Short mmCIF file of C-alpha atoms in Angstrom, two decimals:
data_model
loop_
_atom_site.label_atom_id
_atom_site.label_comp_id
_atom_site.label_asym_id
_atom_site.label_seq_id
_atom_site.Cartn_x
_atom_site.Cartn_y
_atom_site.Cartn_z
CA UNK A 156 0.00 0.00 0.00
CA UNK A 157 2.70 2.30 1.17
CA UNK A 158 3.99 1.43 -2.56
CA UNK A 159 0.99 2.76 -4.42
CA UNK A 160 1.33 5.77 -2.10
CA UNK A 161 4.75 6.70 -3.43
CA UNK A 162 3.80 5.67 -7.19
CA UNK A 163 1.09 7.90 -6.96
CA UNK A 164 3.09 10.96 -5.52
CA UNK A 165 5.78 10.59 -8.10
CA UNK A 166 3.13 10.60 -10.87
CA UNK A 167 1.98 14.02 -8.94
CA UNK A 168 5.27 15.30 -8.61
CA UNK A 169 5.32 14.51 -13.27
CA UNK A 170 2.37 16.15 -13.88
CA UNK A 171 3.43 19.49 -11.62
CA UNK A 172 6.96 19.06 -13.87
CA UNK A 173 5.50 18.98 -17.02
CA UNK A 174 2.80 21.79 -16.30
CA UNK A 175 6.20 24.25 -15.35
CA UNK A 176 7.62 23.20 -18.13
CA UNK A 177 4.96 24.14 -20.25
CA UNK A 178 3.99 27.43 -18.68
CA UNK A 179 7.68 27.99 -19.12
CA UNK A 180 8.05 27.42 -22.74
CA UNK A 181 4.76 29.73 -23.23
CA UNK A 182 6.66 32.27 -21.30
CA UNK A 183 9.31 32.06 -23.49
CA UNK A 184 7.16 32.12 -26.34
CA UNK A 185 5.47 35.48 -25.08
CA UNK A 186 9.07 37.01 -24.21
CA UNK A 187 10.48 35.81 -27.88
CA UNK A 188 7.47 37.23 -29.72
CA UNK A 189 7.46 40.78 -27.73
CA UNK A 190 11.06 40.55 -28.39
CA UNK A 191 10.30 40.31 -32.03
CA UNK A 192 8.34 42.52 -32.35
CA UNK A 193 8.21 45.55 -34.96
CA UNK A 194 10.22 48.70 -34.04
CA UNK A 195 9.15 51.67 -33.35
CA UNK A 196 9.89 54.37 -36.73
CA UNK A 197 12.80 56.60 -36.00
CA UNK A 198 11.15 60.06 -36.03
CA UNK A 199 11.43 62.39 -39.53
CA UNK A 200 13.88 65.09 -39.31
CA UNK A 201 13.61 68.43 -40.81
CA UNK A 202 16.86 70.00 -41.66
CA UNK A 203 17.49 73.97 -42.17
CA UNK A 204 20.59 75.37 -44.03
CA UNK A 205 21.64 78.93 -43.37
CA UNK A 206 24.96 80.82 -44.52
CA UNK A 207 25.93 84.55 -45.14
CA UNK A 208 27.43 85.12 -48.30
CA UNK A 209 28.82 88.32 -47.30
CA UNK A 210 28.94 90.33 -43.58
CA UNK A 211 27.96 87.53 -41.62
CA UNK A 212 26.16 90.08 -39.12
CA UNK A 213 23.17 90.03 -41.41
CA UNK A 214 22.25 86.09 -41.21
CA UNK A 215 22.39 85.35 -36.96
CA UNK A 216 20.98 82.74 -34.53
CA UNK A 217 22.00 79.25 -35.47
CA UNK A 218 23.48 79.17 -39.06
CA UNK A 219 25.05 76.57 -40.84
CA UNK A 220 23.23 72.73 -40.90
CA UNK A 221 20.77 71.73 -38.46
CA UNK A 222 18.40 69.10 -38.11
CA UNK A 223 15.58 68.76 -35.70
CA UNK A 224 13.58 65.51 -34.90
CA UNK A 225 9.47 65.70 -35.23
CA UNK A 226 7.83 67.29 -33.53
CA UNK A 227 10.86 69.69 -32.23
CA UNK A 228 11.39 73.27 -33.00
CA UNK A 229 14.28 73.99 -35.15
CA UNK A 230 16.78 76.64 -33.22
CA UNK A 231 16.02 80.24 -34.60
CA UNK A 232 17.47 81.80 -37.57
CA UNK A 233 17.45 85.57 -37.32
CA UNK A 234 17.30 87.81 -41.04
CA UNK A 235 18.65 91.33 -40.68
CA UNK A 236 19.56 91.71 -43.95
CA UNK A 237 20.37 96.06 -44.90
CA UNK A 238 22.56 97.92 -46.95
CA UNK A 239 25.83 95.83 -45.16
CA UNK A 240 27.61 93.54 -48.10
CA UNK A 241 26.08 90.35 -48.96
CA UNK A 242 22.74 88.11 -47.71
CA UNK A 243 21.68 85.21 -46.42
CA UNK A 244 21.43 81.36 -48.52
CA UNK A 245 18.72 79.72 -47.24
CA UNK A 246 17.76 75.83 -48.04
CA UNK A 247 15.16 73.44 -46.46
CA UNK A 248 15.24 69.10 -46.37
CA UNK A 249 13.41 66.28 -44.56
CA UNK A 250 15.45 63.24 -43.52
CA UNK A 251 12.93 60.03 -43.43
CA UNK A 252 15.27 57.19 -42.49
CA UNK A 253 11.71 55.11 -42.10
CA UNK A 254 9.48 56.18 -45.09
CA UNK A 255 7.23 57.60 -42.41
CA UNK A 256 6.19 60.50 -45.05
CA UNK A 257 6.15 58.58 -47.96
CA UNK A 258 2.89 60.12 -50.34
CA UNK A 259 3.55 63.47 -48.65
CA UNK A 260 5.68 66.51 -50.10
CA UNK A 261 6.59 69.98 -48.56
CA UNK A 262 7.84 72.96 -51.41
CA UNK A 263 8.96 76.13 -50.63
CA UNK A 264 9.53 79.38 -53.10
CA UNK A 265 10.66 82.53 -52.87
CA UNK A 266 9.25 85.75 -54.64
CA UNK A 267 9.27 88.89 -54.57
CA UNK A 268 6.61 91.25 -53.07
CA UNK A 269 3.94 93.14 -55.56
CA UNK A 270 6.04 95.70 -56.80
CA UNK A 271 8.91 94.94 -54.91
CA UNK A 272 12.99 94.83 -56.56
CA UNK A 273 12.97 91.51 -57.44
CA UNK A 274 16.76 91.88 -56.72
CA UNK A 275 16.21 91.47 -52.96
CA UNK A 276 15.28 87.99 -53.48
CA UNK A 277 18.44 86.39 -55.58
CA UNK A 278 18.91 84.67 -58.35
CA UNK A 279 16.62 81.48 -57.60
CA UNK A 280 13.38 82.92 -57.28
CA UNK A 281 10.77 80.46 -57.71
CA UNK A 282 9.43 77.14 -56.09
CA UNK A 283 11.17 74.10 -55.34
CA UNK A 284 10.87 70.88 -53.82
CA UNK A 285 12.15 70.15 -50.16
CA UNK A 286 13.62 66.78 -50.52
CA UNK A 287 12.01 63.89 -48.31
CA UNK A 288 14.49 61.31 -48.68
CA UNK A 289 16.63 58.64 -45.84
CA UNK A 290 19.68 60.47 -46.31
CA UNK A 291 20.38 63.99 -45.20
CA UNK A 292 19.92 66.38 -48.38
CA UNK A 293 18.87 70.04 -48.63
CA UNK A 294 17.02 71.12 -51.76
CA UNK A 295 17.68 74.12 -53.93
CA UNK A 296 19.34 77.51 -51.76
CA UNK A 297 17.75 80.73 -52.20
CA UNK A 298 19.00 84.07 -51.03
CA UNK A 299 17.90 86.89 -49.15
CA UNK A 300 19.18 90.82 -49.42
CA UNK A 301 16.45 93.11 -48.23
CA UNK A 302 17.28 96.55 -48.11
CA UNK A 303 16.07 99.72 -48.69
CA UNK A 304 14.87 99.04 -51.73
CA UNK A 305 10.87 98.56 -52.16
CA UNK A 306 9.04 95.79 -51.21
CA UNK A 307 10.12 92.85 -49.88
CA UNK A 308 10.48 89.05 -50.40
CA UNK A 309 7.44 85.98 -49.43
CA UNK A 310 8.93 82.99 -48.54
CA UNK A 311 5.81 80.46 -48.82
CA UNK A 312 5.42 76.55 -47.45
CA UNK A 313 3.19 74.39 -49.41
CA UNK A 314 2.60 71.17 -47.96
CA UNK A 315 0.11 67.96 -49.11
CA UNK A 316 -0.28 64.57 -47.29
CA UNK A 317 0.16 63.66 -43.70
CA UNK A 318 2.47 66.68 -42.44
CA UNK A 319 1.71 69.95 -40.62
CA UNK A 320 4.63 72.47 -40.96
CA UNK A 321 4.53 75.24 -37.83
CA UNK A 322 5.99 78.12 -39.00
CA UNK A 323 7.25 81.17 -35.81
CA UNK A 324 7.95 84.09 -37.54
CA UNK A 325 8.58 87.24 -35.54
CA UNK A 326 10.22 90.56 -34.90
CA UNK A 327 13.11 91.26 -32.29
CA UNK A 328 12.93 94.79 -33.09
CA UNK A 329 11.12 97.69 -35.29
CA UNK A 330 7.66 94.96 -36.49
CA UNK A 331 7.88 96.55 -39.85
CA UNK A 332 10.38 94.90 -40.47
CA UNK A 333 8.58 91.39 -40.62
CA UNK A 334 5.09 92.25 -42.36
CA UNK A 335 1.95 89.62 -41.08
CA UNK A 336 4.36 88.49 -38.20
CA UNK A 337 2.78 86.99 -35.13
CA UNK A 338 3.66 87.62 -31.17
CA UNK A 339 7.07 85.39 -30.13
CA UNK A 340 5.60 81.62 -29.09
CA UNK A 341 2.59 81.93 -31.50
CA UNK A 342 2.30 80.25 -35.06
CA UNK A 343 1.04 79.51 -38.04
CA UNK A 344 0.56 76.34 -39.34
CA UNK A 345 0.66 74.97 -43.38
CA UNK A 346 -1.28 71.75 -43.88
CA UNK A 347 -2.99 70.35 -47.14
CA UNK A 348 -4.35 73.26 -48.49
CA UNK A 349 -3.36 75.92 -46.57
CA UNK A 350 -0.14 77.28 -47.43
CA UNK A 351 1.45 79.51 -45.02
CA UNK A 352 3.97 82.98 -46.22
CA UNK A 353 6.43 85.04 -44.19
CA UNK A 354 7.53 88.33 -45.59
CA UNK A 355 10.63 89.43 -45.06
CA UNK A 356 11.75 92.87 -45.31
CA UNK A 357 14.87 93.89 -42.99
CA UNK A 358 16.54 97.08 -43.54
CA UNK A 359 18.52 99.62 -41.52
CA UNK A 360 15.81 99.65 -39.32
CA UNK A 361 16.20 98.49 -35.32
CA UNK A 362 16.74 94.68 -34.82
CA UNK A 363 15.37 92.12 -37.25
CA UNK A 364 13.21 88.66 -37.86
CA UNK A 365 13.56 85.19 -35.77
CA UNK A 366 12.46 82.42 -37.78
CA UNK A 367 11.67 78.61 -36.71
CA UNK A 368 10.20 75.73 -38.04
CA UNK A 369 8.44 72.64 -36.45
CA UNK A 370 7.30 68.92 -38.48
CA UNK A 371 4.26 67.09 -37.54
CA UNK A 372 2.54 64.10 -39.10
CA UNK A 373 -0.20 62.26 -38.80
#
């Protein structure tokens, strides 16, 4: 009897075994398939090039290449562009490592005001693509010399698909300076048809325009 007693506690003792060593294996199973699992999407960037091609005091805040992840605020770029030598080379890219974007485009161009010199706005006047690509790329520059010559120059966003672009655009000095700004911290946004334009129009005048960008998606 004492036998069968032992028999049946090692058959006990089996069946507890085998149930932990099934529950582990569906652990396992749960830990390898979580582990497996798809990656998150590295974030877009948007990248803003900004040089002086002459005095260098005209074109401040951060210039040179800079890239900031979405939905991050690109560091300020500040035009103060007057009768001083040179102006500022401005280009605009999107780095997409993931194809988040893919179906979606963002173009800027650059014109000059209604009866505005047309010479305050360079040599590339006109609209152009900002690349959206998985390497780090800027599209065509174009160039800003206000003065005081009439008018000034529109810098316009046009964006389609899945993107907001929030645009700050503001004065650090004399407002007329930056026609159709808004206050510092406020912003307008371009989305599928809406397109949003800054105007910039620095002279001699006191202190100039700040100028960030953000990228959303959806």
């Amino acid at each position: 009897m004492r036998g069968l007693r032992v028999a049946g506690r090692l058959r006990t003792l089996a069946c507890a075994l085998a149930a932990g060593a099934l529950l582990t294996v569906g652990l396992s199973g749960t830990a390898a398939y979580a582990t497996e699992a798809t990656p998150l999407a590295v974030a877009p960037q948007l990248g803003v090039q900004f040089n002086a091609d002459g005095d260098p005091g005209q074109c401040g805040g951060t210039t040179g290449e800079q890239w900031a992840a979405s939905p991050d605020w690109t560091q300020a770029i500040r035009f103060d562009t007057d009768n001083r030598s040179g102006g500022c080379q401005l280009a605009f890219g999107v780095y997409d490592p993931d194809g988040t974007l893919a179906g979606s485009s963002i173009s800027y161009s650059l014109q000059p005001s209604s009866g505005g010199d047309a010479g305050q706005c360079g040599n590339y006047q006109g609209t152009y693509a900002m690349p959206i690509l998985p390497i780090q790329v800027f599209g065509q520059a174009v160039r800003v010399d206000t003065d005081g010559r009439p008018g000034w120059c529109n810098l316009t966003f046009t964006v389609t698909g899945r993107i907001v672009l929030d645009v700050q655009f503001y004065p650090d000095g004399d407002a007329g300076q930056c026609p159709d700004a808004v206050p510092a911290g406020q912003y307008r946004s371009a989305f599928a048809g809406t397109p949003v334009t800054v105007k910039i129009d620095t002279d001699s005048r006191s202190g100039g325009c700040q100028f960030l960008l953000r990228l959303r998606h959806f």
